[in-house]
mmCIF file of C-alpha atoms in Angstrom:
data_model
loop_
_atom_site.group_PDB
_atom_site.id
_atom_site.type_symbol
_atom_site.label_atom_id
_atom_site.label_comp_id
_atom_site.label_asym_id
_atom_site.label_seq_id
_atom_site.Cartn_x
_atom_site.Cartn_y
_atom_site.Cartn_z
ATOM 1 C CA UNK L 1 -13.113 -127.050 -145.308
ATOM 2 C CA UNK L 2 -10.965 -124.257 -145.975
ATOM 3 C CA UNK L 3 -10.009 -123.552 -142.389
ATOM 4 C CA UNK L 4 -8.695 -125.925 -138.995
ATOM 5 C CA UNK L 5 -11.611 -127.923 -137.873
ATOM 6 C CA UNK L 6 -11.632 -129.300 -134.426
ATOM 7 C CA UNK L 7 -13.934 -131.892 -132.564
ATOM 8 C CA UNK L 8 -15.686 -131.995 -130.572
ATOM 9 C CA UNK L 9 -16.300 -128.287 -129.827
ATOM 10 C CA UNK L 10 -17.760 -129.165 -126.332
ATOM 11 C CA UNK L 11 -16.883 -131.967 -124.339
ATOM 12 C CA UNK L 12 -17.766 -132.648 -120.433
ATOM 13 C CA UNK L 13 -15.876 -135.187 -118.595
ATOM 14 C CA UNK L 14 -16.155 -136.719 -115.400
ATOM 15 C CA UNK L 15 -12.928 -136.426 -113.548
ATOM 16 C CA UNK L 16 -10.505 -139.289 -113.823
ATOM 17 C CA UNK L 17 -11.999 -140.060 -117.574
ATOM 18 C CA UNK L 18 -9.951 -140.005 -120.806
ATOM 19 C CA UNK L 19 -10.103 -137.835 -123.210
ATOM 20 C CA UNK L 20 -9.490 -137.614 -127.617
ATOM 21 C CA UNK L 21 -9.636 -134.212 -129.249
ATOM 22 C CA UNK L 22 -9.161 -133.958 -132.585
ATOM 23 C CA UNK L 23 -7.134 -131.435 -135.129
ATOM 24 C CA UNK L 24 -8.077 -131.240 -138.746
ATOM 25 C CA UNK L 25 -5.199 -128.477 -140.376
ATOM 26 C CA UNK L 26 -5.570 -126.763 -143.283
ATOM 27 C CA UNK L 27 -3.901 -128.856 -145.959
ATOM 28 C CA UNK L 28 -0.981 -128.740 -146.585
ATOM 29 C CA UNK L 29 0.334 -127.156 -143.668
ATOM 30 C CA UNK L 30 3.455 -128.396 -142.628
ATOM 31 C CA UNK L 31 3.624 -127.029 -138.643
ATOM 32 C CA UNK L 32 0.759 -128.055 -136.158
ATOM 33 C CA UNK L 33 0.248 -126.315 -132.824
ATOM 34 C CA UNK L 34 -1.814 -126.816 -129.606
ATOM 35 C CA UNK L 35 -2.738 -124.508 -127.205
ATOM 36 C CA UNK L 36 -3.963 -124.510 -123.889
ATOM 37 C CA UNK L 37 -6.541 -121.289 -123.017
ATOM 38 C CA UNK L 38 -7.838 -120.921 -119.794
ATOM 39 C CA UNK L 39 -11.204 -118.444 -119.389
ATOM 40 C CA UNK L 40 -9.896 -114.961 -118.982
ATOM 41 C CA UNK L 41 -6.386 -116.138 -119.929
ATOM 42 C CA UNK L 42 -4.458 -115.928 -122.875
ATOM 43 C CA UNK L 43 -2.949 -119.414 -124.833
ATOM 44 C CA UNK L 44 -0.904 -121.202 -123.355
ATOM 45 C CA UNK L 45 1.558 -123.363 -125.756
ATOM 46 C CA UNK L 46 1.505 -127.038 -125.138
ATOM 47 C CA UNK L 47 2.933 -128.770 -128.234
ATOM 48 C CA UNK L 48 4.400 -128.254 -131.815
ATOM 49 C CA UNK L 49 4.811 -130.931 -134.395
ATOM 50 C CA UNK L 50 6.689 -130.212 -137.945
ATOM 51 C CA UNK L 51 4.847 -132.977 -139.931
ATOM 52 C CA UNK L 52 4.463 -136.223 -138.081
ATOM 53 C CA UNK L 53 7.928 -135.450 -136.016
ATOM 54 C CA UNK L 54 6.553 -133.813 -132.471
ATOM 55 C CA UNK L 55 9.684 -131.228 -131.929
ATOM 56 C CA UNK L 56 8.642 -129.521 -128.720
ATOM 57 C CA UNK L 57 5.877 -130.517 -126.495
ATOM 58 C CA UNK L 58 8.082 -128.778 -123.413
ATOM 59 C CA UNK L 59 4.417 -127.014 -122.325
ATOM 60 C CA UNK L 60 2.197 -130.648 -121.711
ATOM 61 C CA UNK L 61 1.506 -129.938 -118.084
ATOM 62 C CA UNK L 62 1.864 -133.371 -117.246
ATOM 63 C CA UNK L 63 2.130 -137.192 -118.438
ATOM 64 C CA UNK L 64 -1.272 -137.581 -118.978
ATOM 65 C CA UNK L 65 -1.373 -135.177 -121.526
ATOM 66 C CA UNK L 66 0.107 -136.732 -125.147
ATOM 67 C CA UNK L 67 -0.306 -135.200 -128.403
ATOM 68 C CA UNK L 68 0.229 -137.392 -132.015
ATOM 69 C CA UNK L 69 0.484 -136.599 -135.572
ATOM 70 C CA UNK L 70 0.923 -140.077 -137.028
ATOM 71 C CA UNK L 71 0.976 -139.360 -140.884
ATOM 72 C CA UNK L 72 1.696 -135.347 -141.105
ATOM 73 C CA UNK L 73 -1.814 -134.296 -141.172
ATOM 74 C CA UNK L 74 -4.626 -134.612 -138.446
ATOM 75 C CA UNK L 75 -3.644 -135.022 -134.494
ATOM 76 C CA UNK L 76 -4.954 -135.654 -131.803
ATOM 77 C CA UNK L 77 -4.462 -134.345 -127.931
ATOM 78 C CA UNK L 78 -4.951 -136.863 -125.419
ATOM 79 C CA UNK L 79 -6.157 -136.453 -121.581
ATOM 80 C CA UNK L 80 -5.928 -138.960 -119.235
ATOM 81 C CA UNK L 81 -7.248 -139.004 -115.986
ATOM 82 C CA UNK L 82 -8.668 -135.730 -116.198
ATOM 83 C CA UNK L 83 -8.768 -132.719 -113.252
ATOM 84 C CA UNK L 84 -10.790 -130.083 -112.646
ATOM 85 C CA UNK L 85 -7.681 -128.136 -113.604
ATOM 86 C CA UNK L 86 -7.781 -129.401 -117.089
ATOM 87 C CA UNK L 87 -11.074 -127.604 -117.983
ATOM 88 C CA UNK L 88 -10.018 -124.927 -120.388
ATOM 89 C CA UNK L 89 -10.524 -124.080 -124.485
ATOM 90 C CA UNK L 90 -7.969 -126.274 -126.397
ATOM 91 C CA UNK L 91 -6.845 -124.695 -129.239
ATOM 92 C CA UNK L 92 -5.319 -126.067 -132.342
ATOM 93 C CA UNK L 93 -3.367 -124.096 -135.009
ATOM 94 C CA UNK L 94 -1.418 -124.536 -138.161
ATOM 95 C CA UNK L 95 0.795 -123.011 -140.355
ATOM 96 C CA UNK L 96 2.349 -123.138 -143.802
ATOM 97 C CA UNK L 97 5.816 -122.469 -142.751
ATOM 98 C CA UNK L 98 7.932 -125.116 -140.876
ATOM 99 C CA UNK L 99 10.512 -124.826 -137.861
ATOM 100 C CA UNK L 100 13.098 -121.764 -138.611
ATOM 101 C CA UNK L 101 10.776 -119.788 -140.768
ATOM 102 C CA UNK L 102 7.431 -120.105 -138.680
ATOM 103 C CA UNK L 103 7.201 -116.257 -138.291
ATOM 104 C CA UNK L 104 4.225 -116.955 -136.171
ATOM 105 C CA UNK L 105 1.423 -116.399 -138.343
ATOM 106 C CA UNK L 106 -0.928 -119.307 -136.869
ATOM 107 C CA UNK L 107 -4.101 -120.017 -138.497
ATOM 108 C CA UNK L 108 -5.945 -121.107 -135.576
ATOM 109 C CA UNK L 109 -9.658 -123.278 -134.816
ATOM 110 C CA UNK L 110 -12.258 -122.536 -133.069
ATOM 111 C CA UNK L 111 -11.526 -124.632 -129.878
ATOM 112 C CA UNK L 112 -12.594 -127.864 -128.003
ATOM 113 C CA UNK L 113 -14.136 -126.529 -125.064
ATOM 114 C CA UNK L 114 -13.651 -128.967 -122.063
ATOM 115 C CA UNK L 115 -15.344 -128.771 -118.916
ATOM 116 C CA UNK L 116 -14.190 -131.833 -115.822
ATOM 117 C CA UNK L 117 -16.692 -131.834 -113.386
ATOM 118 C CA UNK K 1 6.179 -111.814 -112.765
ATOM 119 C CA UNK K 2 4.748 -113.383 -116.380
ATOM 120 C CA UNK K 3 6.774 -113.209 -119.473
ATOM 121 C CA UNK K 4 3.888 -110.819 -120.914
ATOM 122 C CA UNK K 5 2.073 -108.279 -119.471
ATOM 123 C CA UNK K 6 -1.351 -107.185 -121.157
ATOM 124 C CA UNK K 7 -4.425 -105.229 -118.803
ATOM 125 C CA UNK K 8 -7.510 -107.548 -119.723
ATOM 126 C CA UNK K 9 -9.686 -104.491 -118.979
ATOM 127 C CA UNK K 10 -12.539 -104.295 -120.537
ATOM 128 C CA UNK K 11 -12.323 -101.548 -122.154
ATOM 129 C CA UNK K 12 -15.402 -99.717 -123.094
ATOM 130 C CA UNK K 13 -15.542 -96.819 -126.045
ATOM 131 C CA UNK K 14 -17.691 -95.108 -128.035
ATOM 132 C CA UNK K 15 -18.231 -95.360 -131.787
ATOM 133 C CA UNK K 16 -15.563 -93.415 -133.862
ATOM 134 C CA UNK K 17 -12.921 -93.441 -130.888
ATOM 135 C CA UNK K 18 -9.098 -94.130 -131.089
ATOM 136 C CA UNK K 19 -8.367 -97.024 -129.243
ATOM 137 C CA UNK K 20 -4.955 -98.170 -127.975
ATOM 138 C CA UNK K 21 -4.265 -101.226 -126.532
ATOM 139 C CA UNK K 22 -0.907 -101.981 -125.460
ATOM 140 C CA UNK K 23 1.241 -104.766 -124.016
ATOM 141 C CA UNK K 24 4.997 -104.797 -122.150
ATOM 142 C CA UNK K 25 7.554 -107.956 -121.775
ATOM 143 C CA UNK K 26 10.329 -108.917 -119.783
ATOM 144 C CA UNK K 27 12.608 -110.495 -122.106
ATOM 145 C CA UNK K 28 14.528 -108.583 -124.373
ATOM 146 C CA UNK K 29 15.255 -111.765 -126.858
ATOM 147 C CA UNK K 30 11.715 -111.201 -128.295
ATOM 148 C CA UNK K 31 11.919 -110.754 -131.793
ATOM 149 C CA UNK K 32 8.381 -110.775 -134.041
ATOM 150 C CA UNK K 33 5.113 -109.561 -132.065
ATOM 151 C CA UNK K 34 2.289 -110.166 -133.426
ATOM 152 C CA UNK K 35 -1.663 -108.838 -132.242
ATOM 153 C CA UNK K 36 -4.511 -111.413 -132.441
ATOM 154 C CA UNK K 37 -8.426 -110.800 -132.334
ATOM 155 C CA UNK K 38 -10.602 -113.399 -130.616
ATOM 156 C CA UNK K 39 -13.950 -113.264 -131.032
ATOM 157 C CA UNK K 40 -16.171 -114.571 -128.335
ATOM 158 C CA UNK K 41 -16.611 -118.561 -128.576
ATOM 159 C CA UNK K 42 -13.883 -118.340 -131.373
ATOM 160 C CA UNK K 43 -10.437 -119.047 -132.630
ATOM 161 C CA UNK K 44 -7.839 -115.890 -132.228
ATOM 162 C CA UNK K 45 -6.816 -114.556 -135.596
ATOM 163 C CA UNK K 46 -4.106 -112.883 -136.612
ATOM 164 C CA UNK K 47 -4.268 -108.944 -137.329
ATOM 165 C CA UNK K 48 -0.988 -107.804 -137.136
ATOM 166 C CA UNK K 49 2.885 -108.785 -137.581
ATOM 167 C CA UNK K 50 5.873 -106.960 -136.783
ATOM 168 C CA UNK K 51 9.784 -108.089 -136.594
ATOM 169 C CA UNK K 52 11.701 -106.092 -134.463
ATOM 170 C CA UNK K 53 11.350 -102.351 -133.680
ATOM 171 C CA UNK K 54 9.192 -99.836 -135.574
ATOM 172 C CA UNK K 55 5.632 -99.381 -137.072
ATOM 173 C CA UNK K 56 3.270 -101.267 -139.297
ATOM 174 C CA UNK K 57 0.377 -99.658 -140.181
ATOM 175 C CA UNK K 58 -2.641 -101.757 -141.843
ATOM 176 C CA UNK K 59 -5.997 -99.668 -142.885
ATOM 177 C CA UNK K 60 -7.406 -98.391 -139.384
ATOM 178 C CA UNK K 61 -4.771 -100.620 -137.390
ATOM 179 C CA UNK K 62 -1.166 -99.424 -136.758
ATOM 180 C CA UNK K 63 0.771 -101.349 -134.335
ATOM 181 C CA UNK K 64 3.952 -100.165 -133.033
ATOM 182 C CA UNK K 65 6.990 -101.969 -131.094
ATOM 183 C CA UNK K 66 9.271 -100.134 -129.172
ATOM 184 C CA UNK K 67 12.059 -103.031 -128.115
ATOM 185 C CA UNK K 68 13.976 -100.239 -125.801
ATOM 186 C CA UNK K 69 11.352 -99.756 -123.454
ATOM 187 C CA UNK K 70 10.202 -103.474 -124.133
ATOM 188 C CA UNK K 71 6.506 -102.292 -125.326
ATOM 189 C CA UNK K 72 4.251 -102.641 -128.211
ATOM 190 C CA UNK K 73 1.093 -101.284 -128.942
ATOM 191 C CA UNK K 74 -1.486 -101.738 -131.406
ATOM 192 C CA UNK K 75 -4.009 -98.443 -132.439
ATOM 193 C CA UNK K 76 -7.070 -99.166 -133.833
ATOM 194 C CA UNK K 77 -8.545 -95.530 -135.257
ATOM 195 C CA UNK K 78 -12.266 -94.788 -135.787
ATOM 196 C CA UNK K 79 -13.484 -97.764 -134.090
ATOM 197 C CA UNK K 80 -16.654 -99.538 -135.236
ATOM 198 C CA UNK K 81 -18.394 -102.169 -132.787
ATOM 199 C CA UNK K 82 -17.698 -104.943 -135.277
ATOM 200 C CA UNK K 83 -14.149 -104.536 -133.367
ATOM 201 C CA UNK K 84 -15.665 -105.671 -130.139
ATOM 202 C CA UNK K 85 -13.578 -108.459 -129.481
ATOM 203 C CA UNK K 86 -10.405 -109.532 -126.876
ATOM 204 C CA UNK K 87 -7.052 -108.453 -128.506
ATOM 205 C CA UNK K 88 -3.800 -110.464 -127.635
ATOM 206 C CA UNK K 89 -0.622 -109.568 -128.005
ATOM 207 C CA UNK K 90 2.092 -112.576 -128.782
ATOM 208 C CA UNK K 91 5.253 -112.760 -129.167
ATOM 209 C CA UNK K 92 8.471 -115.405 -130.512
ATOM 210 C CA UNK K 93 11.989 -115.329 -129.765
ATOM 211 C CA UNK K 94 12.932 -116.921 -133.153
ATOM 212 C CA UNK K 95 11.098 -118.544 -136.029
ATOM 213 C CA UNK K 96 11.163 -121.721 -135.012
ATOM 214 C CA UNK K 97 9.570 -120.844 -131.082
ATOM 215 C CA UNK K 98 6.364 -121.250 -129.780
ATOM 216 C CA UNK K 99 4.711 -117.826 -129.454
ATOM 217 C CA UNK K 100 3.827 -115.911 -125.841
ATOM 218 C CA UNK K 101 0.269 -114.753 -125.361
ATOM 219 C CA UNK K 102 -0.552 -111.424 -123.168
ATOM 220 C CA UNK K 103 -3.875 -112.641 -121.895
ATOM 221 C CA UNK K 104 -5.682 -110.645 -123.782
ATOM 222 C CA UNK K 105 -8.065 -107.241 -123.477
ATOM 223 C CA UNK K 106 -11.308 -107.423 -123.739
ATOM 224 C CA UNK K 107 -12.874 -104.356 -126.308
ATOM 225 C CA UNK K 108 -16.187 -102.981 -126.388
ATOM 226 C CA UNK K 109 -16.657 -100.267 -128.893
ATOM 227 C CA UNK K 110 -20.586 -98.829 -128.324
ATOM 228 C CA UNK K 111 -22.641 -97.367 -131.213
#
């Protein structure tokens, strides 16, 4: 497709189960973001990876959370564990540009929606 | 106190009104600001981008940063409800920084 895909776009857990969600960028695009977004809040930044090289993940709340890239394209956000707390919209974005001229013009999914009950 | 300060309303207009929806900051390293839309159950898009001071104006959008006072709005002139949506300010220190979400105002625009 011609935009970022993300799956699933609903997910329910059961607290203290793992979870995968998945990031599909629009090719090409060399910077990958995920974003944390809470209901009536505004994203929060979690990660950023330049290609396969994660440069900043300095917004993972924790250790269970752990973001990849393997081979530059799609990633994936991992949960472990999960809380109640983690229930939010994850957002994925990308963008053409990489690190030093990512003018923050994000091109952003429609979320995974995950609810821990 | 948060980095970004946005009112999440709502805000509720009628058809054919100027709307202004605005945002202030703390930190006066900001550098590009940037307004998203976000459609309900969707991704946030971006509407408009702006480095530094001054305005930008973009059909019935003009957004406006004014780094002295640490504020930037964004107009939005003869509004139609297809602009019912939450608007989000964001802004970077840098190019190569993760961007700062407001958290957002929620728009109604009535016919």
């Amino acid at each position: 497709g011609a935009g970022v895909s993300q799956s699933p776009r609903y997910k329910v857990a059961k607290r203290g189960q793992d979870v995968a969600l998945r990031c599909d960028p629009i090719s090409g695009h060399v910077s990958l973001f995920w974003y944390q977004q809470a209901l009536g809040q505004g994203p929060e930044f979690l990660t950023y990876f330049q290609n396969e090289a994660q440069l900043d993940k300095s917004g993972l709340p924790s250790d269970r959370f752990f973001a990849e890239r393997p081979e530059g394209s799609v990633s994936t956000l991992k949960i472990q564990r999960t809380q109640q707390e983690d229930s939010a919209v994850y957002l994925c974005a990308s963008s053409p540009l990489g690190a030093g001229r990512n003018t923050g013009e994000l091109f952003f999914g429609e979320g995974s929606r995950l609810t821990v009950l | 106190q948060k980095e970004v300060e946005q009112d999440p309303g709502p805000l509720s207009v009628p058809e054919g009104a100027i709307v202004s929806l605005n945002c202030t900051y703390s930190n006066s390293a900001f550098q590009y600001f940037m307004w998203y839309r976000q459609y309900s159950r969707k991704g946030p898009e971006l509407l408009m981008y702006t480095y530094s001071s001054g305005n930008k104006e973009d059909g019935r959008f003009t957004a406006q940063v004014d780094k002295s006072s640490k504020y930037i709005s964004l107009f939005i002139r003869d509004s139609q409800p297809s602009d019912s949506a939450t608007y989000l300010c964001a802004m970077s220190f840098s190019g190569n920084t993760p961007l700062v979400f407001g958290k957002g105002t929620r728009l109604s625009v009535i016919a």
